[in-house]
Structure formats: structure tokens, C-alpha cells
Short mmCIF file of C-alpha atoms in Angstrom, two decimals:
data_model
loop_
_atom_site.label_atom_id
_atom_site.label_comp_id
_atom_site.label_asym_id
_atom_site.label_seq_id
_atom_site.Cartn_x
_atom_site.Cartn_y
_atom_site.Cartn_z
CA MET A 1 7.82 11.22 -1.14
CA SER A 2 11.11 9.51 -2.10
CA LEU A 3 13.61 8.73 0.87
CA SER A 4 17.12 7.72 0.46
CA ARG A 5 18.11 4.39 2.28
CA ARG A 6 20.13 6.56 4.63
CA GLN A 7 17.16 8.67 5.36
CA PHE A 8 14.70 6.09 5.77
CA VAL A 9 17.08 4.52 8.24
CA GLN A 10 17.41 7.67 10.08
CA VAL A 11 13.79 8.76 10.35
CA PHE A 12 11.90 5.32 10.37
CA GLY A 13 14.69 2.82 11.49
CA ALA A 14 13.47 2.52 15.19
CA ALA A 15 9.92 2.04 14.19
CA ALA A 16 10.83 -0.42 11.28
CA ALA A 17 12.89 -2.51 13.69
CA VAL A 18 9.88 -2.80 15.80
CA LEU A 19 7.47 -3.53 13.31
CA GLY A 20 9.90 -6.15 11.76
CA THR A 21 10.26 -7.73 14.68
CA GLY A 22 6.32 -7.84 15.45
CA ALA A 23 5.63 -8.68 11.70
CA LEU A 24 7.72 -11.76 11.46
CA ALA A 25 6.95 -12.87 15.04
CA GLY A 26 5.91 -16.61 14.74
CA CYS A 27 7.50 -17.10 11.14
CA ASN A 28 9.52 -20.22 10.50
CA SER A 29 13.02 -18.69 10.94
CA ASP A 30 14.74 -22.21 9.94
CA PRO A 31 14.60 -22.14 6.14
CA ALA A 32 15.90 -25.67 6.42
CA ALA A 33 12.82 -26.85 7.98
CA SER A 34 10.69 -25.68 4.88
CA GLY A 35 12.30 -28.12 2.43
CA SER A 36 10.65 -29.94 -0.50
CA GLY A 37 9.55 -32.49 1.68
CA ASP A 38 7.39 -30.10 3.84
CA ALA A 39 3.72 -30.21 2.63
CA SER A 40 3.21 -27.15 4.71
CA SER A 41 5.81 -25.00 2.90
CA LYS A 42 4.29 -22.09 1.13
CA VAL A 43 7.38 -21.57 -1.17
CA GLU A 44 7.43 -25.12 -2.17
CA ALA A 45 3.61 -24.71 -2.99
CA ILE A 46 4.46 -21.82 -5.17
CA LYS A 47 7.22 -23.75 -6.83
CA SER A 48 4.95 -26.43 -7.54
CA ARG A 49 2.45 -24.07 -8.95
CA GLY A 50 4.74 -22.17 -11.23
CA LYS A 51 3.20 -18.88 -10.38
CA LEU A 52 3.45 -16.32 -7.51
CA ASN A 53 -0.32 -15.09 -6.76
CA CYS A 54 -0.19 -11.30 -6.02
CA GLY A 55 -2.85 -9.15 -4.84
CA VAL A 56 -2.27 -5.63 -6.34
CA LYS A 57 -4.31 -2.26 -6.61
CA ALA A 58 -5.42 -1.43 -9.93
CA ASP A 59 -6.15 2.15 -9.51
CA VAL A 60 -3.40 3.69 -7.72
CA LEU A 61 -0.66 5.27 -9.99
CA GLY A 62 2.53 4.85 -9.57
CA TYR A 63 1.94 1.76 -7.30
CA GLY A 64 -0.51 -0.52 -8.86
CA TYR A 65 -2.28 0.46 -11.75
CA LEU A 66 -4.27 -1.54 -14.72
CA ASN A 67 -3.45 0.13 -17.62
CA THR A 68 -6.61 -0.05 -19.71
CA GLU A 69 -4.41 0.62 -22.98
CA THR A 70 -2.32 -2.30 -22.65
CA GLY A 71 -4.11 -4.41 -20.40
CA GLU A 72 -1.33 -4.74 -18.14
CA TYR A 73 -0.63 -3.89 -14.51
CA GLU A 74 2.32 -1.31 -13.80
CA GLY A 75 3.70 0.58 -11.24
CA LEU A 76 6.28 -0.08 -8.18
CA GLU A 77 4.39 -2.64 -6.51
CA ILE A 78 4.11 -4.55 -9.54
CA ASP A 79 7.80 -4.51 -10.01
CA LEU A 80 8.33 -5.49 -6.41
CA CYS A 81 6.01 -8.49 -6.93
CA TYR A 82 8.50 -9.61 -9.88
CA GLN A 83 11.20 -9.21 -7.45
CA ILE A 84 9.65 -11.52 -4.90
CA ALA A 85 9.03 -14.05 -7.45
CA ALA A 86 12.57 -13.71 -8.67
CA ALA A 87 13.61 -14.63 -4.90
CA VAL A 88 11.11 -17.46 -4.73
CA PHE A 89 12.04 -19.26 -8.10
CA GLY A 90 15.80 -18.50 -7.93
CA VAL A 91 15.99 -16.55 -11.09
CA SER A 92 16.81 -12.90 -12.04
CA TYR A 93 14.16 -9.90 -11.70
CA GLU A 94 14.55 -9.57 -15.81
CA GLU A 95 13.73 -13.35 -15.96
CA ALA A 96 10.86 -13.44 -13.70
CA LYS A 97 9.15 -10.42 -15.58
CA GLU A 98 9.96 -12.35 -18.91
CA GLN A 99 8.73 -15.52 -17.76
CA GLY A 100 5.48 -14.08 -16.09
CA LEU A 101 5.97 -15.59 -13.07
CA CYS A 102 3.49 -13.40 -11.12
CA GLU A 103 -0.24 -13.74 -11.43
CA PHE A 104 -1.98 -10.63 -10.51
CA THR A 105 -5.48 -10.18 -8.79
CA THR A 106 -6.84 -6.59 -7.83
CA VAL A 107 -7.66 -6.41 -4.41
CA THR A 108 -9.69 -4.03 -2.17
CA PRO A 109 -9.32 -2.98 1.65
CA LYS A 110 -12.09 -5.57 2.39
CA THR A 111 -10.77 -8.76 0.08
CA ARG A 112 -7.17 -8.54 0.54
CA GLY A 113 -6.86 -10.37 4.13
CA PRO A 114 -9.37 -12.77 3.38
CA LEU A 115 -7.57 -13.67 0.12
CA ILE A 116 -4.43 -14.50 1.81
CA ASP A 117 -6.13 -16.56 4.68
CA ASN A 118 -7.86 -18.86 2.11
CA ASP A 119 -4.62 -19.27 0.06
CA SER A 120 -5.95 -17.53 -3.06
CA LEU A 121 -3.37 -15.05 -2.76
CA ASP A 122 0.47 -15.76 -1.63
CA ILE A 123 1.30 -11.91 -1.08
CA VAL A 124 -0.40 -8.59 -1.03
CA CYS A 125 1.41 -5.96 -1.92
CA ALA A 126 -1.03 -3.10 -2.40
CA THR A 127 -0.40 0.08 -0.47
CA TYR A 128 -1.28 -2.13 2.42
CA THR A 129 -0.58 -0.14 5.72
CA ILE A 130 1.32 -1.88 8.47
CA THR A 131 -0.75 -1.70 12.00
CA ASP A 132 -0.62 -3.37 15.37
CA GLU A 133 -3.97 -4.91 14.64
CA ARG A 134 -3.24 -6.36 11.34
CA LEU A 135 -0.04 -7.82 12.64
CA GLU A 136 -2.08 -10.09 14.78
CA ASP A 137 -3.59 -11.63 11.80
CA TRP A 138 -0.97 -11.57 9.02
CA ASP A 139 2.81 -11.33 8.58
CA PHE A 140 4.28 -8.18 7.04
CA SER A 141 7.55 -7.20 5.60
CA ASP A 142 9.38 -4.29 6.81
CA PRO A 143 8.11 -1.07 5.31
CA TYR A 144 9.09 -0.42 1.79
CA ARG A 145 7.57 2.75 1.32
CA VAL A 146 6.23 5.47 3.79
CA ASP A 147 3.15 7.96 2.73
CA HIS A 148 0.79 10.12 4.72
CA VAL A 149 -3.02 10.68 4.73
CA GLY A 150 -4.02 13.75 2.82
CA VAL A 151 -7.53 15.24 2.20
CA MET A 152 -8.60 16.24 -1.31
CA ILE A 153 -11.30 18.88 -1.86
CA MET A 154 -12.61 20.79 -4.88
CA LYS A 155 -11.18 24.15 -5.16
CA SER A 156 -14.48 25.76 -5.33
CA SER A 157 -15.16 24.43 -1.68
CA GLY A 158 -13.77 27.42 -0.01
CA MET A 159 -12.02 25.23 2.58
CA GLU A 160 -8.68 26.15 3.61
CA LYS A 161 -7.86 24.22 6.85
CA LEU A 162 -8.43 21.07 8.25
CA ALA A 163 -10.48 22.56 10.76
CA ASP A 164 -12.84 23.66 8.13
CA LEU A 165 -13.95 19.77 7.91
CA ASP A 166 -16.19 20.58 10.91
CA GLY A 167 -19.65 19.56 10.03
CA LYS A 168 -18.53 18.28 6.43
CA LEU A 169 -18.97 14.85 4.95
CA ILE A 170 -15.96 12.87 4.07
CA GLY A 171 -15.73 9.95 1.97
CA VAL A 172 -13.26 7.12 2.63
CA SER A 173 -12.64 3.58 1.76
CA GLN A 174 -14.17 0.75 3.39
CA GLY A 175 -11.48 -1.12 5.66
CA SER A 176 -8.89 1.51 5.71
CA THR A 177 -7.18 3.24 8.55
CA THR A 178 -7.95 6.75 7.06
CA LYS A 179 -11.26 7.49 9.31
CA ASP A 180 -9.11 7.26 12.54
CA ALA A 181 -6.32 9.31 11.04
CA VAL A 182 -8.40 12.36 9.99
CA THR A 183 -10.40 12.18 13.17
CA ALA A 184 -7.31 12.41 15.18
CA ALA A 185 -5.79 15.18 12.82
CA VAL A 186 -8.80 17.53 13.14
CA ALA A 187 -9.05 16.75 16.85
CA GLU A 188 -5.74 18.78 17.20
CA GLU A 189 -7.44 21.53 15.77
CA GLY A 190 -10.51 21.58 18.19
CA VAL A 191 -12.66 19.91 16.04
CA GLU A 192 -14.61 16.88 16.90
CA LEU A 193 -15.64 14.31 14.07
CA THR A 194 -17.97 11.38 14.37
CA ASP A 195 -19.02 8.60 12.32
CA GLY A 196 -21.88 10.80 10.85
CA ASN A 197 -18.99 12.79 9.35
CA PHE A 198 -18.05 9.78 7.07
CA ASN A 199 -19.42 7.79 4.19
CA GLU A 200 -17.56 4.71 3.27
CA TYR A 201 -17.30 3.36 -0.28
CA PRO A 202 -16.14 0.23 -1.62
CA ASP A 203 -13.54 1.53 -4.19
CA TYR A 204 -11.82 4.78 -4.81
CA PRO A 205 -13.41 5.72 -8.30
CA SER A 206 -16.72 5.76 -6.48
CA ILE A 207 -15.44 8.26 -3.50
CA ASN A 208 -13.99 10.34 -6.42
CA SER A 209 -17.29 10.63 -8.20
CA ALA A 210 -19.03 11.58 -5.06
CA LEU A 211 -16.70 14.20 -4.57
CA GLU A 212 -17.11 15.73 -7.96
CA SER A 213 -20.76 15.51 -8.03
CA GLY A 214 -21.15 17.26 -4.77
CA ASN A 215 -22.37 14.16 -2.55
CA ILE A 216 -19.35 14.33 -0.19
CA ASP A 217 -17.10 17.52 0.43
CA ALA A 218 -13.91 15.75 0.86
CA PHE A 219 -11.96 12.65 -0.44
CA ALA A 220 -9.51 11.29 2.38
CA MET A 221 -6.96 8.71 1.61
CA ASP A 222 -3.14 7.97 1.19
CA ARG A 223 -1.59 10.88 -0.80
CA SER A 224 -0.16 8.36 -3.32
CA THR A 225 -3.98 7.28 -3.92
CA LEU A 226 -5.47 10.68 -4.14
CA ASN A 227 -2.33 11.64 -6.50
CA THR A 228 -4.43 9.34 -9.04
CA TYR A 229 -7.63 11.59 -8.94
CA MET A 230 -5.97 15.15 -8.89
CA ASN A 231 -6.79 17.70 -11.51
CA ASP A 232 -7.14 21.32 -12.12
CA GLN A 233 -10.16 21.45 -10.17
CA LYS A 234 -9.09 19.70 -7.14
CA GLU A 235 -6.39 20.43 -4.48
CA LEU A 236 -5.05 18.85 -1.24
CA LEU A 237 -6.36 20.52 2.13
CA GLU A 238 -3.39 21.99 3.89
CA PRO A 239 -0.69 19.79 2.01
CA GLU A 240 2.10 21.25 4.19
CA VAL A 241 0.60 19.36 7.23
CA GLU A 242 1.59 15.67 7.43
CA PHE A 243 -0.45 13.54 9.51
CA GLY A 244 -1.72 9.72 9.73
CA GLU A 245 1.69 8.20 8.53
CA GLN A 246 1.21 4.99 6.45
CA GLU A 247 3.89 2.43 6.41
CA TYR A 248 3.55 0.04 3.43
CA GLY A 249 4.31 -3.59 3.79
CA ILE A 250 4.00 -6.86 1.90
CA ALA A 251 1.49 -9.00 3.69
CA THR A 252 1.89 -13.10 3.70
CA LYS A 253 -0.10 -15.67 5.68
CA LYS A 254 0.97 -15.80 9.34
CA GLY A 255 3.65 -18.23 10.05
CA SER A 256 4.44 -18.69 6.63
CA ASP A 257 8.06 -19.67 5.38
CA LEU A 258 7.53 -17.43 2.74
CA SER A 259 7.34 -14.22 5.02
CA GLU A 260 11.07 -14.46 5.65
CA VAL A 261 11.85 -14.84 1.94
CA VAL A 262 9.81 -11.65 1.44
CA ASN A 263 11.41 -9.68 4.34
CA ASP A 264 14.86 -10.40 3.24
CA LYS A 265 14.27 -9.23 -0.42
CA VAL A 266 12.34 -5.96 0.86
CA ASN A 267 15.61 -4.99 2.89
CA GLU A 268 17.83 -5.98 0.13
CA LEU A 269 16.19 -3.54 -2.33
CA LEU A 270 16.02 -0.90 0.08
CA ASP A 271 20.01 -1.48 0.98
CA ASN A 272 20.95 -1.43 -2.81
CA GLY A 273 18.76 1.56 -3.80
CA TRP A 274 16.43 -0.17 -6.18
CA LEU A 275 13.13 0.76 -4.21
CA GLU A 276 14.38 4.72 -4.41
CA GLU A 277 15.10 4.26 -8.16
CA GLU A 278 11.55 2.90 -8.66
CA ALA A 279 10.12 5.76 -6.78
CA THR A 280 11.65 8.12 -8.91
CA THR A 281 10.63 5.99 -12.07
CA TRP A 282 7.10 6.19 -11.31
CA ASN A 283 7.05 9.76 -9.95
CA LEU A 284 5.85 9.06 -6.68
CA LEU A 285 5.23 11.71 -4.11
#
């Protein structure tokens, strides 16, 4: 799903404005207070280190994907990390890539938050959905992409509607918001799901394997993630029904002076159309 900046503002502007206010609440709003003499400055710590430590996905095509042939991470979120590094180090995007100013670490829904808290990571840019609960613990940029939850099934399953998930076993990722989104969506169809209808897995390949082996009936996750595992034997259940809106933001440590730098850069890239171009480049839904 590719949105122009104008469409983004029209459709999600109000929500983004609210989130932006909440996301950066408590951040240092005075850049001068985070000068080189401030030992608490995250920005200065990164400059001294010489690398921006980035938490990314390794298994989501088009967003964060570790190419086994090249051994390199690739995707919109990888490029976005280099844009953030460029802003921190005061160089161009091209120079940030050439100089390798990003250090990438693969994260999962369970590890991404703790790795920010213990300062192992400076940012997490990994299809990380902004929620009120998460805003209590971390700062988030305004959303740079919007996705929706989908349910992937085997074509041979015989299921045609979300209501057909009644009594079925659904695979989801540990620590994700997917379970609540699916439960709410099928409730609108008069179907009640309980915790017993869900199996949680540590990573996406495990869920996909469980689906293909018949250990679960459906794989629920953001559509951007499901696209990585789609093939001729699989399909989305009722793809025309959009639910579980997911607004992706870049997470930083709560109150960090880095948060403002990140948010400003994201909005610049929304305004100048760079993020829209990236979505096209990476063939994002």
C-alpha cells in the first residue's frame, strides 16, 4: 500500500498528530541542551562511537531482509536507517551508506524493546507498530508507513471468510499486536476467539512452517510480512477486508535527544516524497 504525502496527511494526519505528540512527550525539545558536553546525550554518544546501532528485521521482504546471497540487509527500513545516520553524523544519505555508518542487529518482537532499554540499540526500525502501551516505555517517530493485519491460509483449506476461523488454530508472533486485531475482526462477524485459538511462535519462518505442515490453520500478521511467505499454494483470507491498522514508527529510548532528530528526519522524508519512492522501489503493498 503506497500513499502519497497528501493522501497520508488526509487519511492519517489526525492520528499521526496525536501519536506524534504522545510519542515525543518528555523528549528533550532543546537541541542546545544536548551539546557535546552533555554526558547524557544519545546523539553525542553515537557520534563518539562512530556507528548508529539499528535494530531491524531480517525476514520481511521490502522492509528488512537479510539477503543470504550478498550477506547484506536490504529494504526500505534499512535505507531509512541510513537516512537517520546521515542526520546524526551530518553527512549525506549516500555518504552514510558508503561509510557504513549503520550497524545492524536482527530483532524480534520480544527483543526489540529490551535492546533499546539497555542501550545495545539506538533505534529500532523494524515494522514496529505504534501503540499507546508502547508509548509509555519508548519514544516513537510519527508513522512512516501504514499497513493492515492479514490472515494467510492454504488454498486447500476451504476457508473463504474471516468467520471461517471459528474453531481454527491461528499462528501469531510472540509479543505482537496481531492476536487482538484478529479477535476483534472476527468478533464483528459474530465469532468469538479465545487464547486457545492461537499459537505463538518466536519467529515468522516457524509460523510459516507450521502452516505448511498443517499444525495450524492460518498465519496472521501484518500483510507486509505475509507477502514474504506467499506462494501459489497460499492466499489471504478476505483480502478486501482491511482491519488491524498498523502504523510503523522508529522507536528510540524514552526521553532521548535522538528522538527529535529521528522524528524530524521521518517527516522530512515524508514531505519530500523519498519514502513514497522507496515504497515503489521495494514493491511494497
